Amino acid sequence: MAFHSPDRIAQKIVEAGAKKANIPIHHILILGFLGGAFIALGFLLDIRVIGNLPEEWGSFSSLIGGAVFPIGLMLIIIAGGELLTGNMMALPLAILAKRATVLQLVRNWGLILVSNFVGAIFVAFFFGHVVGLTETGPFLEKTVAVAQAKVDEPFVKALISAIGCNWLVCLAVWMAFGADDIGGKILAIWFPIMGFVAIGFQHVVANMFVIPAAIFAGQLGWADYFSNFVPVFIGNAIGGGVFVGLMYWMVYKESIKTSAAQNSLKMKKAM
């Protein structure tokens, strides 16, 4: 399987970030809805797979759940979708490369935040609540236990957990950009996403599914959700924007600038 070097991946993500900064609003809303729904479907699959596993299996059940959850990001990267946490890396990197503005970042993050939420809530309400996939027997117990554990974390712990989460999520996206074929992209996505789920890190979009699913079941309240949302959003932004975007910019900024200059020269010659 062919793959790109890290400096080439950085160049490709700058290009992707610049494109994301200029996506039409109606495209952002549709792709953002799909992104939120795909992540929610991955979490729903996780719960349905591990919900009635024996308690004696311990953390092995977390590994099994983590093994199926990555379908969400696979669908986003390969089938198409926009995910807030991935854009927390791509847009800052494009800004550092002067290919996007802070205003474009705010617009992009804001619209994708709303549309990811709508997509995740759609899955939580219709599949989880109406169909009952998160509200019957052991699946209800697992949904509530996972959601409760997330909202019970103090602000600082939730924030740090969220940093670790999006560090891994953005590395999954980063490595997926390094592959040109579908098989390579799937492998690149699977390991880091499996890792963050098995560890139990906090992901702002995944939480848009599991905490509301517990709310629809009458076990938690919206105040619980919003108290969790703030530190997890901040932590995810730091994990993607600083621990991936900024750090790789510091290493590969010269190759990014050289690539940009070469592309600009090619465009001028073509004209």
GROMACS .gro file of C-alpha atoms in nm:
model
  271
    1MET     CA    1   0.000   0.000   0.000
    2ALA     CA    2   0.143   0.336  -0.101
    3PHE     CA    3   0.143   0.613   0.156
    4HIS     CA    4   0.249   0.977   0.178
    5SER     CA    5   0.523   1.116   0.402
    6PRO     CA    6   0.423   1.329   0.703
    7ASP     CA    7   0.527   1.654   0.535
    8ARG     CA    8   0.312   1.566   0.231
    9ILE     CA    9   0.021   1.483   0.464
   10ALA     CA   10   0.059   1.828   0.621
   11GLN     CA   11   0.039   1.988   0.276
   12LYS     CA   12  -0.272   1.785   0.188
   13ILE     CA   13  -0.447   1.881   0.512
   14VAL     CA   14  -0.372   2.250   0.455
   15GLU     CA   15  -0.538   2.216   0.113
   16ALA     CA   16  -0.833   2.034   0.271
   17GLY     CA   17  -0.864   2.299   0.543
   18ALA     CA   18  -0.867   2.575   0.281
   19LYS     CA   19  -1.146   2.396   0.093
   20LYS     CA   20  -1.345   2.340   0.412
   21ALA     CA   21  -1.323   2.711   0.490
   22ASN     CA   22  -1.513   2.787   0.170
   23ILE     CA   23  -1.777   2.512   0.166
   24PRO     CA   24  -2.125   2.655   0.089
   25ILE     CA   25  -2.351   2.672   0.393
   26HIS     CA   26  -2.607   2.422   0.264
   27HIS     CA   27  -2.330   2.171   0.192
   28ILE     CA   28  -2.185   2.217   0.542
   29LEU     CA   29  -2.524   2.156   0.701
   30ILE     CA   30  -2.592   1.839   0.501
   31LEU     CA   31  -2.242   1.695   0.546
   32GLY     CA   32  -2.240   1.797   0.912
   33PHE     CA   33  -2.570   1.617   0.971
   34LEU     CA   34  -2.422   1.306   0.811
   35GLY     CA   35  -2.104   1.337   1.019
   36GLY     CA   36  -2.298   1.355   1.345
   37ALA     CA   37  -2.526   1.068   1.242
   38PHE     CA   38  -2.234   0.847   1.135
   39ILE     CA   39  -2.052   0.893   1.468
   40ALA     CA   40  -2.379   0.824   1.651
   41LEU     CA   41  -2.432   0.506   1.449
   42GLY     CA   42  -2.082   0.393   1.544
   43PHE     CA   43  -2.161   0.450   1.912
   44LEU     CA   44  -2.498   0.277   1.876
   45LEU     CA   45  -2.320  -0.024   1.724
   46ASP     CA   46  -2.073  -0.019   2.014
   47ILE     CA   47  -2.359  -0.030   2.269
   48ARG     CA   48  -2.549  -0.303   2.086
   49VAL     CA   49  -2.236  -0.519   2.063
   50ILE     CA   50  -2.122  -0.491   2.426
   51GLY     CA   51  -2.451  -0.421   2.605
   52ASN     CA   52  -2.513  -0.777   2.723
   53LEU     CA   53  -2.157  -0.908   2.748
   54PRO     CA   54  -2.074  -1.076   3.083
   55GLU     CA   55  -1.949  -0.836   3.349
   56GLU     CA   56  -1.660  -1.075   3.413
   57TRP     CA   57  -1.513  -0.979   3.076
   58GLY     CA   58  -1.410  -0.647   3.229
   59SER     CA   59  -1.215  -0.412   3.006
   60PHE     CA   60  -1.210  -0.667   2.724
   61SER     CA   61  -1.564  -0.553   2.641
   62SER     CA   62  -1.425  -0.200   2.596
   63LEU     CA   63  -1.181  -0.336   2.339
   64ILE     CA   64  -1.464  -0.510   2.153
   65GLY     CA   65  -1.675  -0.194   2.154
   66GLY     CA   66  -1.376   0.007   2.039
   67ALA     CA   67  -1.323  -0.238   1.754
   68VAL     CA   68  -1.663  -0.157   1.597
   69PHE     CA   69  -1.696   0.214   1.679
   70PRO     CA   70  -1.452   0.327   1.402
   71ILE     CA   71  -1.717   0.264   1.136
   72GLY     CA   72  -1.838   0.618   1.211
   73LEU     CA   73  -1.517   0.792   1.103
   74MET     CA   74  -1.471   0.547   0.814
   75LEU     CA   75  -1.808   0.657   0.676
   76ILE     CA   76  -1.717   1.024   0.718
   77ILE     CA   77  -1.377   0.999   0.550
   78ILE     CA   78  -1.468   0.757   0.270
   79ALA     CA   79  -1.840   0.812   0.205
   80GLY     CA   80  -1.835   1.183   0.286
   81GLY     CA   81  -1.921   1.393   0.589
   82GLU     CA   82  -1.800   1.682   0.803
   83LEU     CA   83  -1.691   1.626   1.163
   84LEU     CA   84  -1.625   1.904   1.411
   85THR     CA   85  -1.333   1.731   1.580
   86GLY     CA   86  -1.146   1.668   1.254
   87ASN     CA   87  -1.196   2.030   1.152
   88MET     CA   88  -1.045   2.136   1.486
   89MET     CA   89  -0.716   2.029   1.326
   90ALA     CA   90  -0.766   2.117   0.958
   91LEU     CA   91  -0.891   2.475   0.993
   92PRO     CA   92  -0.622   2.592   1.241
   93LEU     CA   93  -0.354   2.443   1.015
   94ALA     CA   94  -0.502   2.629   0.716
   95ILE     CA   95  -0.501   2.952   0.920
   96LEU     CA   96  -0.135   2.904   1.013
   97ALA     CA   97  -0.060   2.855   0.642
   98LYS     CA   98  -0.259   3.174   0.566
   99ARG     CA   99  -0.509   2.977   0.356
  100ALA     CA  100  -0.806   3.055   0.582
  101THR     CA  101  -0.916   3.321   0.832
  102VAL     CA  102  -1.031   3.308   1.193
  103LEU     CA  103  -1.376   3.424   1.081
  104GLN     CA  104  -1.398   3.130   0.841
  105LEU     CA  105  -1.297   2.897   1.124
  106VAL     CA  106  -1.571   3.033   1.351
  107ARG     CA  107  -1.827   3.000   1.070
  108ASN     CA  108  -1.718   2.645   0.989
  109TRP     CA  109  -1.702   2.522   1.348
  110GLY     CA  110  -2.032   2.687   1.440
  111LEU     CA  111  -2.227   2.540   1.149
  112ILE     CA  112  -2.075   2.195   1.186
  113LEU     CA  113  -2.134   2.200   1.562
  114VAL     CA  114  -2.505   2.258   1.504
  115SER     CA  115  -2.539   2.009   1.218
  116ASN     CA  116  -2.335   1.738   1.395
  117PHE     CA  117  -2.565   1.783   1.696
  118VAL     CA  118  -2.877   1.748   1.481
  119GLY     CA  119  -2.740   1.431   1.316
  120ALA     CA  120  -2.644   1.272   1.647
  121ILE     CA  121  -2.975   1.365   1.809
  122PHE     CA  122  -3.161   1.218   1.511
  123VAL     CA  123  -2.998   0.879   1.569
  124ALA     CA  124  -3.040   0.899   1.948
  125PHE     CA  125  -3.410   0.985   1.924
  126PHE     CA  126  -3.534   0.777   1.632
  127PHE     CA  127  -3.311   0.470   1.657
  128GLY     CA  128  -3.234   0.482   2.027
  129HIS     CA  129  -3.565   0.607   2.171
  130VAL     CA  130  -3.840   0.539   1.914
  131VAL     CA  131  -3.705   0.203   1.795
  132GLY     CA  132  -3.580   0.134   2.149
  133LEU     CA  133  -3.227   0.024   2.067
  134THR     CA  134  -3.085   0.207   2.371
  135GLU     CA  135  -3.387   0.165   2.598
  136THR     CA  136  -3.430  -0.208   2.647
  137GLY     CA  137  -3.273  -0.432   2.909
  138PRO     CA  138  -2.893  -0.438   2.922
  139PHE     CA  139  -2.865  -0.183   2.641
  140LEU     CA  140  -3.040   0.078   2.853
  141GLU     CA  141  -2.814  -0.004   3.145
  142LYS     CA  142  -2.503   0.029   2.926
  143THR     CA  143  -2.621   0.355   2.768
  144VAL     CA  144  -2.695   0.512   3.106
  145ALA     CA  145  -2.372   0.382   3.261
  146VAL     CA  146  -2.160   0.526   2.978
  147ALA     CA  147  -2.345   0.860   2.979
  148GLN     CA  148  -2.336   0.887   3.358
  149ALA     CA  149  -1.962   0.821   3.366
  150LYS     CA  150  -1.909   1.103   3.118
  151VAL     CA  151  -2.118   1.364   3.298
  152ASP     CA  152  -1.975   1.266   3.639
  153GLU     CA  153  -1.620   1.364   3.540
  154PRO     CA  154  -1.513   1.699   3.694
  155PHE     CA  155  -1.440   1.987   3.455
  156VAL     CA  156  -1.062   1.949   3.451
  157LYS     CA  157  -1.069   1.569   3.410
  158ALA     CA  158  -1.323   1.593   3.127
  159LEU     CA  159  -1.112   1.859   2.954
  160ILE     CA  160  -0.791   1.655   2.978
  161SER     CA  161  -0.973   1.340   2.864
  162ALA     CA  162  -1.105   1.534   2.565
  163ILE     CA  163  -0.752   1.646   2.474
  164GLY     CA  164  -0.642   1.283   2.461
  165CYS     CA  165  -0.947   1.191   2.256
  166ASN     CA  166  -0.901   1.441   1.977
  167TRP     CA  167  -0.528   1.391   1.972
  168LEU     CA  168  -0.604   1.033   1.863
  169VAL     CA  169  -0.901   1.122   1.641
  170CYS     CA  170  -0.702   1.382   1.448
  171LEU     CA  171  -0.410   1.142   1.415
  172ALA     CA  172  -0.657   0.897   1.259
  173VAL     CA  173  -0.764   1.165   1.012
  174TRP     CA  174  -0.399   1.263   0.957
  175MET     CA  175  -0.298   0.907   0.874
  176ALA     CA  176  -0.605   0.855   0.653
  177PHE     CA  177  -0.475   1.145   0.441
  178GLY     CA  178  -0.153   0.947   0.409
  179ALA     CA  179  -0.324   0.663   0.219
  180ASP     CA  180  -0.454   0.673  -0.139
  181ASP     CA  181  -0.659   0.353  -0.132
  182ILE     CA  182  -0.965   0.261   0.074
  183GLY     CA  183  -0.796  -0.029   0.252
  184GLY     CA  184  -0.514   0.196   0.371
  185LYS     CA  185  -0.758   0.459   0.492
  186ILE     CA  186  -0.959   0.201   0.688
  187LEU     CA  187  -0.650   0.067   0.862
  188ALA     CA  188  -0.525   0.419   0.939
  189ILE     CA  189  -0.859   0.513   1.093
  190TRP     CA  190  -0.924   0.192   1.285
  191PHE     CA  191  -0.636   0.178   1.532
  192PRO     CA  192  -0.645   0.534   1.679
  193ILE     CA  193  -1.026   0.537   1.701
  194MET     CA  194  -1.035   0.195   1.861
  195GLY     CA  195  -0.776   0.325   2.105
  196PHE     CA  196  -0.966   0.635   2.217
  197VAL     CA  197  -1.289   0.438   2.265
  198ALA     CA  198  -1.121   0.154   2.455
  199ILE     CA  199  -0.946   0.407   2.679
  200GLY     CA  200  -1.274   0.591   2.742
  201PHE     CA  201  -1.173   0.941   2.632
  202GLN     CA  202  -1.440   1.208   2.581
  203HIS     CA  203  -1.548   1.305   2.227
  204VAL     CA  204  -1.781   1.602   2.189
  205VAL     CA  205  -1.978   1.457   1.894
  206ALA     CA  206  -2.001   1.105   2.037
  207ASN     CA  207  -2.137   1.262   2.356
  208MET     CA  208  -2.404   1.433   2.145
  209PHE     CA  209  -2.544   1.083   2.098
  210VAL     CA  210  -2.495   0.891   2.421
  211ILE     CA  211  -2.589   1.161   2.675
  212PRO     CA  212  -2.911   1.264   2.491
  213ALA     CA  213  -2.992   0.892   2.451
  214ALA     CA  214  -2.987   0.866   2.831
  215ILE     CA  215  -3.190   1.189   2.852
  216PHE     CA  216  -3.458   1.051   2.618
  217ALA     CA  217  -3.472   0.745   2.844
  218GLY     CA  218  -3.549   0.975   3.138
  219GLN     CA  219  -3.223   0.907   3.321
  220LEU     CA  220  -3.036   1.238   3.285
  221GLY     CA  221  -3.119   1.605   3.219
  222TRP     CA  222  -3.005   1.862   2.963
  223ALA     CA  223  -2.814   2.048   3.235
  224ASP     CA  224  -2.596   1.736   3.266
  225TYR     CA  225  -2.529   1.749   2.893
  226PHE     CA  226  -2.431   2.115   2.879
  227SER     CA  227  -2.204   2.089   3.184
  228ASN     CA  228  -2.017   1.814   2.999
  229PHE     CA  229  -2.021   1.988   2.660
  230VAL     CA  230  -1.811   2.290   2.763
  231PRO     CA  231  -1.495   2.114   2.891
  232VAL     CA  232  -1.512   1.846   2.622
  233PHE     CA  233  -1.543   2.103   2.342
  234ILE     CA  234  -1.246   2.299   2.478
  235GLY     CA  235  -1.037   1.986   2.530
  236ASN     CA  236  -1.113   1.850   2.182
  237ALA     CA  237  -1.015   2.187   2.030
  238ILE     CA  238  -0.682   2.177   2.215
  239GLY     CA  239  -0.618   1.813   2.124
  240GLY     CA  240  -0.675   1.871   1.753
  241GLY     CA  241  -0.557   2.227   1.709
  242VAL     CA  242  -0.248   2.221   1.933
  243PHE     CA  243  -0.132   1.861   1.972
  244VAL     CA  244  -0.170   1.781   1.603
  245GLY     CA  245  -0.220   2.095   1.391
  246LEU     CA  246   0.022   2.332   1.566
  247MET     CA  247   0.290   2.074   1.641
  248TYR     CA  248   0.308   1.946   1.286
  249TRP     CA  249   0.300   2.304   1.155
  250MET     CA  250   0.609   2.381   1.364
  251VAL     CA  251   0.790   2.086   1.205
  252TYR     CA  252   0.667   2.105   0.845
  253LYS     CA  253   0.589   2.473   0.790
  254GLU     CA  254   0.878   2.521   0.548
  255SER     CA  255   0.767   2.235   0.323
  256ILE     CA  256   0.409   2.366   0.339
  257LYS     CA  257   0.526   2.712   0.234
  258THR     CA  258   0.742   2.567  -0.044
  259SER     CA  259   0.451   2.360  -0.172
  260ALA     CA  260   0.222   2.663  -0.168
  261ALA     CA  261   0.476   2.869  -0.363
  262GLN     CA  262   0.516   2.593  -0.622
  263ASN     CA  263   0.139   2.559  -0.664
  264SER     CA  264   0.107   2.935  -0.705
  265LEU     CA  265   0.380   2.934  -0.972
  266LYS     CA  266   0.209   2.648  -1.160
  267MET     CA  267  -0.120   2.837  -1.159
  268LYS     CA  268   0.047   3.150  -1.298
  269LYS     CA  269   0.214   2.948  -1.576
  270ALA     CA  270  -0.118   2.783  -1.660
  271MET     CA  271  -0.277   3.126  -1.699
   0.00000   0.00000   0.00000
